[in-house]
XYZ file of C-alpha atoms in Angstrom:
567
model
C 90.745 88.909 56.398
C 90.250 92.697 57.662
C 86.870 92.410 56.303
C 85.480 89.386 58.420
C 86.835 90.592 61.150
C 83.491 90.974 63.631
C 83.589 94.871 64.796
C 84.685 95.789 67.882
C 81.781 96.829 70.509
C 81.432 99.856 71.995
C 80.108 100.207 75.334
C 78.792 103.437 76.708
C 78.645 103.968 80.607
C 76.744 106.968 82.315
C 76.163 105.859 86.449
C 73.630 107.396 88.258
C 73.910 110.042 90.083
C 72.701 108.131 93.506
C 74.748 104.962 92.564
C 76.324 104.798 95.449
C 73.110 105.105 97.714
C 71.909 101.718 95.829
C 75.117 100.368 96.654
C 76.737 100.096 93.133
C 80.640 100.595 92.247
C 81.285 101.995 88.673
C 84.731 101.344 89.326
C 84.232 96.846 89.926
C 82.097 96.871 86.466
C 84.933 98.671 84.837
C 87.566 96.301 86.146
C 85.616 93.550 85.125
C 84.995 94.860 81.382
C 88.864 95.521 81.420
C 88.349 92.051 82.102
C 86.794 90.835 79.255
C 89.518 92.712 77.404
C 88.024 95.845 77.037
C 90.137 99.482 76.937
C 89.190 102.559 77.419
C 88.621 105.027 74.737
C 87.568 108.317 76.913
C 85.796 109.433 80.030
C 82.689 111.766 80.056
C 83.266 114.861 82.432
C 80.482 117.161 81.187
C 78.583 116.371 84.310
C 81.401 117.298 86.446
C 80.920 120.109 88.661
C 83.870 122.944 89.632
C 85.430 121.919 92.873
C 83.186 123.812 95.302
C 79.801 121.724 94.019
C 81.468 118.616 94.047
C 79.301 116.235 96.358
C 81.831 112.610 97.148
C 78.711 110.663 97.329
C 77.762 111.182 93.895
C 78.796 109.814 90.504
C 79.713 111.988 87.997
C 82.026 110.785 85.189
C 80.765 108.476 82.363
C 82.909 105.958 80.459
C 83.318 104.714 77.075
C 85.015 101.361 76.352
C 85.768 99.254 73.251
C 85.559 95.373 73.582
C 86.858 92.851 71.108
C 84.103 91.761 68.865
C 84.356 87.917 69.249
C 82.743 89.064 73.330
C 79.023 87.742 73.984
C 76.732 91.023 74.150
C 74.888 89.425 76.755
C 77.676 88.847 79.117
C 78.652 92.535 78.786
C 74.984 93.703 79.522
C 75.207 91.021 82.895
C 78.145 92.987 83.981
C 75.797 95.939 84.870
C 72.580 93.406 86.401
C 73.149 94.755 89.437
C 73.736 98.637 88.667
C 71.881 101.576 90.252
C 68.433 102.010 88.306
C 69.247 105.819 86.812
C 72.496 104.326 85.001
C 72.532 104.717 81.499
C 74.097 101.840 79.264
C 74.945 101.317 75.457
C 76.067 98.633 73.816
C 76.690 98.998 69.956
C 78.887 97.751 67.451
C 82.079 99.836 66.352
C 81.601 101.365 62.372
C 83.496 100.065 60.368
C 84.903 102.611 56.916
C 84.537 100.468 53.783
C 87.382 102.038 52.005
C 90.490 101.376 54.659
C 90.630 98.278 54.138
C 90.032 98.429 50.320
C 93.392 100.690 50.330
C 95.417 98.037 52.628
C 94.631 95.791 50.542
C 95.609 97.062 47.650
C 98.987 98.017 48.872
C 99.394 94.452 50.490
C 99.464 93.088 47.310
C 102.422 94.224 45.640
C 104.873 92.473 47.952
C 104.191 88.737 47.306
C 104.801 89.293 43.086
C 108.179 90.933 43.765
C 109.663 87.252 44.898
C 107.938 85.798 42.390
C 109.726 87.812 39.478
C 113.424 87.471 41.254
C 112.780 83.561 40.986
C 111.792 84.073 37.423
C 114.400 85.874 36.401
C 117.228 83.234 35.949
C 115.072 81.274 33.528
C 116.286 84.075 30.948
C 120.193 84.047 31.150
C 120.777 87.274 28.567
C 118.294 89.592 30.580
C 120.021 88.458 33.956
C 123.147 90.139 33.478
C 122.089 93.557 32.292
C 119.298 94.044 34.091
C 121.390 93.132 37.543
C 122.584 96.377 38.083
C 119.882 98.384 37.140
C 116.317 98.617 39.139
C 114.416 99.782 35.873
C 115.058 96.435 34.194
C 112.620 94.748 36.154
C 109.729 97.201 35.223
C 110.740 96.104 32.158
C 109.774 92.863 32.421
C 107.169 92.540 34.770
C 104.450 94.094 32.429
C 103.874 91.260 30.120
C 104.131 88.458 32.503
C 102.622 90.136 35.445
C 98.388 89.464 34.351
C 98.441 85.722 35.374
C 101.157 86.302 38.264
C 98.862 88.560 40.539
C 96.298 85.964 40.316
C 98.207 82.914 41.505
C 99.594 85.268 44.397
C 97.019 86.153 46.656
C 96.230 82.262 46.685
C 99.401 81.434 47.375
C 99.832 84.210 50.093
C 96.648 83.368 51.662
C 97.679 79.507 51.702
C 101.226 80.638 53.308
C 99.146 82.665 55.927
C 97.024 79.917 56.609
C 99.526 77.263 57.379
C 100.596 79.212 60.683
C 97.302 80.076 61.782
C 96.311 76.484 61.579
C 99.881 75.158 63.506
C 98.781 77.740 66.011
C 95.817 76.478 66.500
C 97.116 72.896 67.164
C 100.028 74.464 69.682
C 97.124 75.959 71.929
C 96.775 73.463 73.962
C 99.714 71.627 76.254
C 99.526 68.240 78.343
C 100.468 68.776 82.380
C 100.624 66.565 85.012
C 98.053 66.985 87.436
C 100.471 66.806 90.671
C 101.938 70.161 88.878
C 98.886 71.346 88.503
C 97.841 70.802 92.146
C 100.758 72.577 93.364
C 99.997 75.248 91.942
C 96.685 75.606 93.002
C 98.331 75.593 96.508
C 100.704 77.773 95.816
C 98.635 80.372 94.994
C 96.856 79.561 97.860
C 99.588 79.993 100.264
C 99.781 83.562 98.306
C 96.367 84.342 98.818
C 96.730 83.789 102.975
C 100.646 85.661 102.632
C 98.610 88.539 100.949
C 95.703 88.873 103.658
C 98.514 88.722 106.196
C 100.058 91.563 104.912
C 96.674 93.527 104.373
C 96.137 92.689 108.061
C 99.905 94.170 109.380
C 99.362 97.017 106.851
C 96.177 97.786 108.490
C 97.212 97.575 112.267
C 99.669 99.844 111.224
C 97.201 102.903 109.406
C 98.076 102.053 105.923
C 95.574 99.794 105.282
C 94.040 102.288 102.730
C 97.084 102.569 100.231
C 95.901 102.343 96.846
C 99.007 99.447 95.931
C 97.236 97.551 97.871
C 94.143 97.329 96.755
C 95.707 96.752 93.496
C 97.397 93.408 94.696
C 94.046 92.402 95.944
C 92.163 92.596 92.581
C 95.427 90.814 91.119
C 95.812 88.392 93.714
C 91.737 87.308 93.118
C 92.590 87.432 89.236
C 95.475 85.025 89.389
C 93.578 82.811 91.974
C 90.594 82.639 89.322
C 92.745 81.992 86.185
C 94.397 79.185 88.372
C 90.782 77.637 89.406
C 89.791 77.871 85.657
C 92.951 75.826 84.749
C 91.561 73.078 86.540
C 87.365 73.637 85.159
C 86.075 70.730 83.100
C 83.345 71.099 80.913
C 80.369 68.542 82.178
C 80.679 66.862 78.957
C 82.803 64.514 80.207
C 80.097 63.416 82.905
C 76.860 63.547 80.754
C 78.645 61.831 77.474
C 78.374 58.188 80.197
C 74.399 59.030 80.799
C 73.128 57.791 77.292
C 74.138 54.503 77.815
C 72.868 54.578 81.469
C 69.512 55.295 79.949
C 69.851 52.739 77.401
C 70.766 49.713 79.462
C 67.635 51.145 81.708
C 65.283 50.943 78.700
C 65.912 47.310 78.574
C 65.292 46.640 81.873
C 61.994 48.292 82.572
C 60.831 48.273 79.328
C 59.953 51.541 79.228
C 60.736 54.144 76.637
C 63.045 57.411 77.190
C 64.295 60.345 75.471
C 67.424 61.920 77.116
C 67.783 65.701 76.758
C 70.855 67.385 77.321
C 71.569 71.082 78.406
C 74.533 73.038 79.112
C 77.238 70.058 78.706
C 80.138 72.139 78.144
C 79.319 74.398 81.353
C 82.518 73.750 83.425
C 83.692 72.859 87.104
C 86.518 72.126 88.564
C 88.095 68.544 88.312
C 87.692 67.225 91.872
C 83.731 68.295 91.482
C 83.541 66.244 87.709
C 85.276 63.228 89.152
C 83.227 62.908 91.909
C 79.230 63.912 90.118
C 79.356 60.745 88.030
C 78.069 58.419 90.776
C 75.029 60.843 92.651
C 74.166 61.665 89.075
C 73.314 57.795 88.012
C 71.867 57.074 91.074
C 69.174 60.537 90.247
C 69.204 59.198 86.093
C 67.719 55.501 87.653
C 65.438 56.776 89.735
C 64.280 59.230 87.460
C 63.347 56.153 85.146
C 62.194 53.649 87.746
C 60.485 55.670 89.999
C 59.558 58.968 87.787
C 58.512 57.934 84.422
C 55.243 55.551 83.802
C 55.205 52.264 81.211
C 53.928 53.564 77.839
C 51.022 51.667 78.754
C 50.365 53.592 81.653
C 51.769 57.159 80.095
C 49.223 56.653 77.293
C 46.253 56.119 79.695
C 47.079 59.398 81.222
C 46.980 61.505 77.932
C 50.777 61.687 77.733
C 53.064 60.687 74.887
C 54.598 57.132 75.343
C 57.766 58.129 75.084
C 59.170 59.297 78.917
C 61.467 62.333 78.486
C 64.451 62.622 80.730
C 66.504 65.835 80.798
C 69.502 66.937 82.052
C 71.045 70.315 82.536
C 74.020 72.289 83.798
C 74.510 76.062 84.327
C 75.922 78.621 86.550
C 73.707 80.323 89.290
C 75.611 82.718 91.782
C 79.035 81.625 91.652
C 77.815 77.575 91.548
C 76.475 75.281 89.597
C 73.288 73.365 89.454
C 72.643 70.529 88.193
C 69.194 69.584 87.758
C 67.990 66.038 86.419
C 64.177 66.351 85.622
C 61.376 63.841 84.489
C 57.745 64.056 82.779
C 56.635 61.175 84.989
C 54.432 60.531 87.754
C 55.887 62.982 90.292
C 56.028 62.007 93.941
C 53.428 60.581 95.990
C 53.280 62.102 99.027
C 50.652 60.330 101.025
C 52.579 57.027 99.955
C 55.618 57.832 101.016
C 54.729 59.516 104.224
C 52.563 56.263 104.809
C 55.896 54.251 104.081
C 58.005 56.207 106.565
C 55.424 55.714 109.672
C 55.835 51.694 108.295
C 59.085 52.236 108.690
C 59.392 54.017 111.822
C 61.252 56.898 110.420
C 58.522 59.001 111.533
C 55.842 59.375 113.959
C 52.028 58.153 112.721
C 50.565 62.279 113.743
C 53.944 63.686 112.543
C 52.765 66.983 110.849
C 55.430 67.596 108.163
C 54.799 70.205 105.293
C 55.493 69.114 101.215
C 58.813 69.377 101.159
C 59.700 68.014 104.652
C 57.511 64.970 103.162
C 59.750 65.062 100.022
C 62.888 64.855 102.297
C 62.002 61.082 103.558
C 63.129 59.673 100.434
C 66.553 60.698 101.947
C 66.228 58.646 104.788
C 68.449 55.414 105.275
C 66.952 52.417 104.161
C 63.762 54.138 102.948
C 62.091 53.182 99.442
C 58.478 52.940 98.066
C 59.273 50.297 95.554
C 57.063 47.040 96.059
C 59.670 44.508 94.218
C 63.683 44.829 95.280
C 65.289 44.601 91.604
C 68.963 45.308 90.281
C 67.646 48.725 89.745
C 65.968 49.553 92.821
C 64.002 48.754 96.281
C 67.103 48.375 98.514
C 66.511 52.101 100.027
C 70.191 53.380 99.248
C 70.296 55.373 96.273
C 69.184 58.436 97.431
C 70.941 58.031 100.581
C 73.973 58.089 98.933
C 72.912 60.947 96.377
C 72.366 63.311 99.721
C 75.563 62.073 101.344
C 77.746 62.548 98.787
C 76.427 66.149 97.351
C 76.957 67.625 101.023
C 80.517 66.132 101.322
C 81.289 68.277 97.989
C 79.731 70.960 100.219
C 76.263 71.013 97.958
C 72.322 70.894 98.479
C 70.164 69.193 96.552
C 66.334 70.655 96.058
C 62.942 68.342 94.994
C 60.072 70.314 93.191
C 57.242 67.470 92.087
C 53.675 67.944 91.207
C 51.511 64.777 90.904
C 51.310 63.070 87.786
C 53.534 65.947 85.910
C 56.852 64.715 87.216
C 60.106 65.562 89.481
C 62.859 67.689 89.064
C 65.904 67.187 91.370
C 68.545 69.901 91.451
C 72.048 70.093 92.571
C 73.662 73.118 93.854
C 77.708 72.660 93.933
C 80.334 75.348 94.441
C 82.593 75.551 91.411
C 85.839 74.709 93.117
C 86.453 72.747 96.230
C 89.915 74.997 97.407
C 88.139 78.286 97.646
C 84.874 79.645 99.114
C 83.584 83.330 100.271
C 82.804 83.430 103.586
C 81.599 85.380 106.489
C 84.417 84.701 109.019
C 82.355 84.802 113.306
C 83.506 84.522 116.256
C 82.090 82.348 119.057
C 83.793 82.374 122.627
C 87.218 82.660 122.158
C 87.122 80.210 118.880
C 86.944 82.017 115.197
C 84.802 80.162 112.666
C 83.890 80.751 108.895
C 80.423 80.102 107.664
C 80.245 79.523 103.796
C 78.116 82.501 101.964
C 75.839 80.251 99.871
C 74.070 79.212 102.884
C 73.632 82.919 104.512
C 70.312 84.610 103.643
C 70.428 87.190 106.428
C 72.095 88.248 110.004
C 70.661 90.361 112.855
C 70.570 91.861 116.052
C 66.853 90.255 117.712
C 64.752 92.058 119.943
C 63.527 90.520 123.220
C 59.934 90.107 121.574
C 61.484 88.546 118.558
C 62.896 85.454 120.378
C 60.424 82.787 121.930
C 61.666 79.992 123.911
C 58.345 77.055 124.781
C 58.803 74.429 126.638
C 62.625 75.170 128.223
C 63.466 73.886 124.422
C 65.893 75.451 122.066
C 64.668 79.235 121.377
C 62.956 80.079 118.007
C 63.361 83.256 116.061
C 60.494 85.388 114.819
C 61.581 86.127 111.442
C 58.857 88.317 109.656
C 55.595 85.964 111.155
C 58.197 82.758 110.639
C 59.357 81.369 113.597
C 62.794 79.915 112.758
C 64.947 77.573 115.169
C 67.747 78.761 116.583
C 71.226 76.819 116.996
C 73.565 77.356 119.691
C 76.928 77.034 117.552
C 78.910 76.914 120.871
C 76.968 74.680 122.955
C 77.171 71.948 120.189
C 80.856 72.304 119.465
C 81.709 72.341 122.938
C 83.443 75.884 122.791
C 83.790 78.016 126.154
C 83.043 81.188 126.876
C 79.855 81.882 124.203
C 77.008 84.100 124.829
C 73.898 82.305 125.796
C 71.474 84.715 125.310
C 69.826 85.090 121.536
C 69.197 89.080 122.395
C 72.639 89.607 122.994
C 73.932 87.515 120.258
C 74.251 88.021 116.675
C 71.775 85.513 114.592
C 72.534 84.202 111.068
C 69.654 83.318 108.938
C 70.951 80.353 106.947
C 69.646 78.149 104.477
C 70.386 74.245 104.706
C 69.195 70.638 103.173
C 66.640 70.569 105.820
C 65.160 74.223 105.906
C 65.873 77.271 107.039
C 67.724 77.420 110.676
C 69.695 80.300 112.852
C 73.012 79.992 114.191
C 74.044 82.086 116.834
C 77.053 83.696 117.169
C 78.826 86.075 119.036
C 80.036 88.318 116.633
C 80.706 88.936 112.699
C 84.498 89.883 111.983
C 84.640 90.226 108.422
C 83.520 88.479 105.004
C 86.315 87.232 102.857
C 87.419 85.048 100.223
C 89.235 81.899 102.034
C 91.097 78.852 101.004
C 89.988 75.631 101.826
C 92.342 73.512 103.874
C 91.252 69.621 104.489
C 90.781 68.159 108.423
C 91.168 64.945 106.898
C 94.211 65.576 105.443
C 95.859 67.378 108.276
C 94.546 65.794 110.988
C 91.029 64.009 111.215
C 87.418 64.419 109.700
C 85.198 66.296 112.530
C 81.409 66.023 112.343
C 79.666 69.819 111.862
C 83.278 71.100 109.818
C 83.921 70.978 106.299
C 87.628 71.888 106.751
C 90.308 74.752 107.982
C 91.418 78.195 107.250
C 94.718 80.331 107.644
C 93.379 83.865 108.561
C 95.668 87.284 107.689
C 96.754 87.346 111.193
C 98.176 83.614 111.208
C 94.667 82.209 112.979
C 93.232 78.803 112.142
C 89.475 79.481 111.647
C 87.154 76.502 111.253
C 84.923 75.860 108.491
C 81.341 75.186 109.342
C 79.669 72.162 107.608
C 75.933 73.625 108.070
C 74.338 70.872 106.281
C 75.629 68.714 108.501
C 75.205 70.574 111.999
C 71.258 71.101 111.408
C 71.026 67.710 110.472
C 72.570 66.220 113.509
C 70.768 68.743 115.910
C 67.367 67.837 114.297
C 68.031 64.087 114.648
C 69.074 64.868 118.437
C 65.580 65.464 118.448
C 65.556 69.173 118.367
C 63.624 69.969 114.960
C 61.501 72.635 114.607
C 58.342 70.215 114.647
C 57.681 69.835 118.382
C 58.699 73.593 119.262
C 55.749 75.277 116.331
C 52.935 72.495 118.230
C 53.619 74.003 121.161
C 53.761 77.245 119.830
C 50.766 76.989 118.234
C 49.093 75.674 121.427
């Protein structure tokens, strides 16, 4: 067994001597490799200088670190993606001496025999009574016997050793109720808001920089993760129903599809796996309905008659996407804008760019399909697919190219009771805006802001001219700065493009826990939910997804202000 056993790996760390100008922390990649189980075997001082050349901005010390061997090189390596470019890295595998283990071997193997013999031993009754009081005897006897009996031991040892191993294995996993499980989860939120509380007093009162503390945030994070990760299910359990979708489809268009399948045992929490399964089928029948072509037709085109479907999970910056993909037709733009002037969803000289034009198939009641069928042509499917993605606080992205097929990806955070955030303040009213939608923040100039028309302002962002949101004025909040220049703007990212909000200041950015309106009091169009700050504060949860949309169907879209502009 000591010889299977996979060596140990052996990482090597030598930081930069600028890593802190590139805004890298040696220390965070060691925690996190302490992590992954590592331990430190020694630290490199040779590059450390006597006390009157030390410089505190620079790194010095280098680190070496042994991992268990059973840890994925590549997830190591990722631990240092975002290190300073001068830092040095190794990652090798531990040598292993051939004899050691020889030699433990060996002197393993005399123990198992010796129980063997005292069993033996009654068979003979004349030899049992001498040799009982002297050790000797049983030298004696073990040489002519002993040939086969060292043979049968090991096998017999090894089948013993087995038998535990393999009850362990079925004792690793326990059955708990899910109400249990849910209290915890809030319990150890209610200790995450108790332990920003005390950071906050601590700090008020100049010993916000004591080194316990910081401790008890890095354990406080760790136990909060473990917790989440007790609740992650693998995707498996979502995509294992999507073969028989695809099936039951095939016999309803016709049409033939191959399903491929990536990343099913990437996991998210619960709440987020119970709630995929129904956008997911609606994306899976459109992606055979509307995306792929008859065989017929698929043929005619040069392509194989066989559609391919595929389907994929994985983990992008702390979410995960989920993107369902087709080798089909791809979308038809000029169709479907001509369907949403039929429609009246849009203006007949709307000018909309490709992927505005790609966003109509989210509109209410909007479809290009000429018959209504079980499948579809009733204009809610997607509808629902958009609706239901940003109440699990997700986006959901459309790449297509005509006549090579569609791709439609979901971005979801991994758990619905945390989220990092940057907490703002506007008026006298404290708000939290999630980090996946922040791309940027600033301070404008007065040349940088435009206002046309007496219409909402618009932000010069590097030759882009970028709407800007009044976060106050729409919420109705008191006492918020007016003017853009005097303002801090957020850059943020959202179903329908990029937009600014406008706030009056930035506070802090912080991991939060997620507490539900609905719940607690009532669902509130432009929030996603509540906060407990460290100093007691409720701060509210911005729902940007929802708060662009509703200004741009007030009429307020970016569309009429560029015209003018461009005018």
């Amino acid at each position: 067994a000591a010889e299977d056993a996979t060596p140990e790996w052996i990482v090597t760390v030598h930081p930069g001597p600028r890593a802190f100008d590139h805004g890298a922390e040696p220390m965070l990649a060691l925690r996190e490799l302490v992590r992954m189980g590592g331990r430190t075997l020694s630290a490199d001082l040779s590059d450390l200088p006597l006390l009157d050349g030390l410089d505190a901005e620079r790194a010095y010390i280098g680190f070496t670190l042994a991992l268990p061997g059973d840890a994925d090189e590549e997830d190591i390596r990722a631990v240092f993606d975002f290190a300073d470019p001068q830092c040095r890295l190794t990652v090798t595998r531990a040598a292993v001496a051939a004899p050691a283990p020889v030699v433990a071997e060996v002197e393993a193997e005399p123990a198992p025999p010796a129980p063997v013999m005292v069993e033996e031993m009654p068979v003979a009754p004349a030899p049992v009574a001498a040799p009982a009081p002297t050790p000797p005897a049983l030298v004696a006897v073990a040489p002519p016997p002993p040939a086969p009996a060292p043979a049968a031991a090991p096998v017999s040892v090894t089948e013993a050793a087995s038998s535990p191993r393999v009850a362990a294995a079925a004792a690793q996993t326990i059955r708990v109720d899910l109400d249990k499980l849910d209290r915890l989860v809030n319990l150890v939120g209610e200790l995450v808001i108790t332990q920003a509380m005390l950071a906050q007093r601590l700090s008020e009162s100049d010993m916000g920089s004591i080194p316990e503390l910081s401790d008890l945030d890095h354990l406080t994070r760790e136990l909060q993760d473990s917790t989440m990760a007790i609740r992650a299910q693998p995707m498996k359990t979502v995509f294992s129903r999507v073969p028989r979708i695809i099936r039951e489809l095939e016999v309803e268009t016709g049409k033939r599809v191959r399903l491929e399948v990536e990343g099913e045992m990437t996991e998210v929490d619960k709440t987020v796996v119970e709630r995929i399964g129904e956008p997911l089928t609606h994306l899976i029948r459109n992606a055979v309905d509307h995306g792929l072509e008859t065989p017929a037709d698929r043929k005619a085109a040069g392509k194989d008659g066989e559609g391919v479907v595929t389907l994929s999970a994985a983990h992008q910056s702390g979410r995960i996407v989920i993107t369902v993909a087709d080798d089909g037709r791809g979308i038809d733009r000029a169709r479907v804008k001509a369907k949403a002037i039929e429609r009246g969803i849009i203006a007949p000289d709307a000018q909309l760019s490709e992927e505005e034009i790609d966003n109509l198939i989210f509109a209410p009641g909007f479809s290009t399909a000429a018959v209504v069928s079980n499948i579809s042509g009733r204009g809610v499917g997607m509808d629902v697919v958009r609706k239901n993605i940003q109440a699990l606080g997700g986006r959901i992205g459309i790449q297509s190219v005509l006549g090579k097929g569609s791709s439609f990806s979901l971005s979801l955070p991994l758990t619905l009771a945390v989220l990092d955030g940057m907490i703002v303040t506007v008026g006298d009213q404290t708000f939290v805006i999630p980090l996946t939608h922040i791309v940027e923040s600033l301070r404008p100039g007065i040349d940088e802001v435009h206002v046309v028309g007496g219409q909402s302002p618009l932000l010069d962002v590097r030759g882009t001219y970028v709407p800007v949101h009044r976060v106050g004025e729409q919420l109705g909040v008191t006492g918020a700065i007016t003017k853009p220049e005097n303002a801090v703007l957020i850059v943020v990212e959202s179903d329908q493009g990029q937009a600014v909000l406008m706030v009056d200041s930035i506070q802090d950015q912080r991991q939060v826990v997620v507490k539900s309106l609905e719940a607690n009091y009532r669902a509130i169009h432009g929030l996603a939910g509540a906060t407990i700050l460290g100093d007691g504060r409720v701060a509210l949860i911005l729902d940007v997804d929802a708060l662009i949309g509703r200004w741009r169907r007030d009429g307020r879209g970016p569309s009429a202000f560029l015209e003018d502009l461009a005018a």
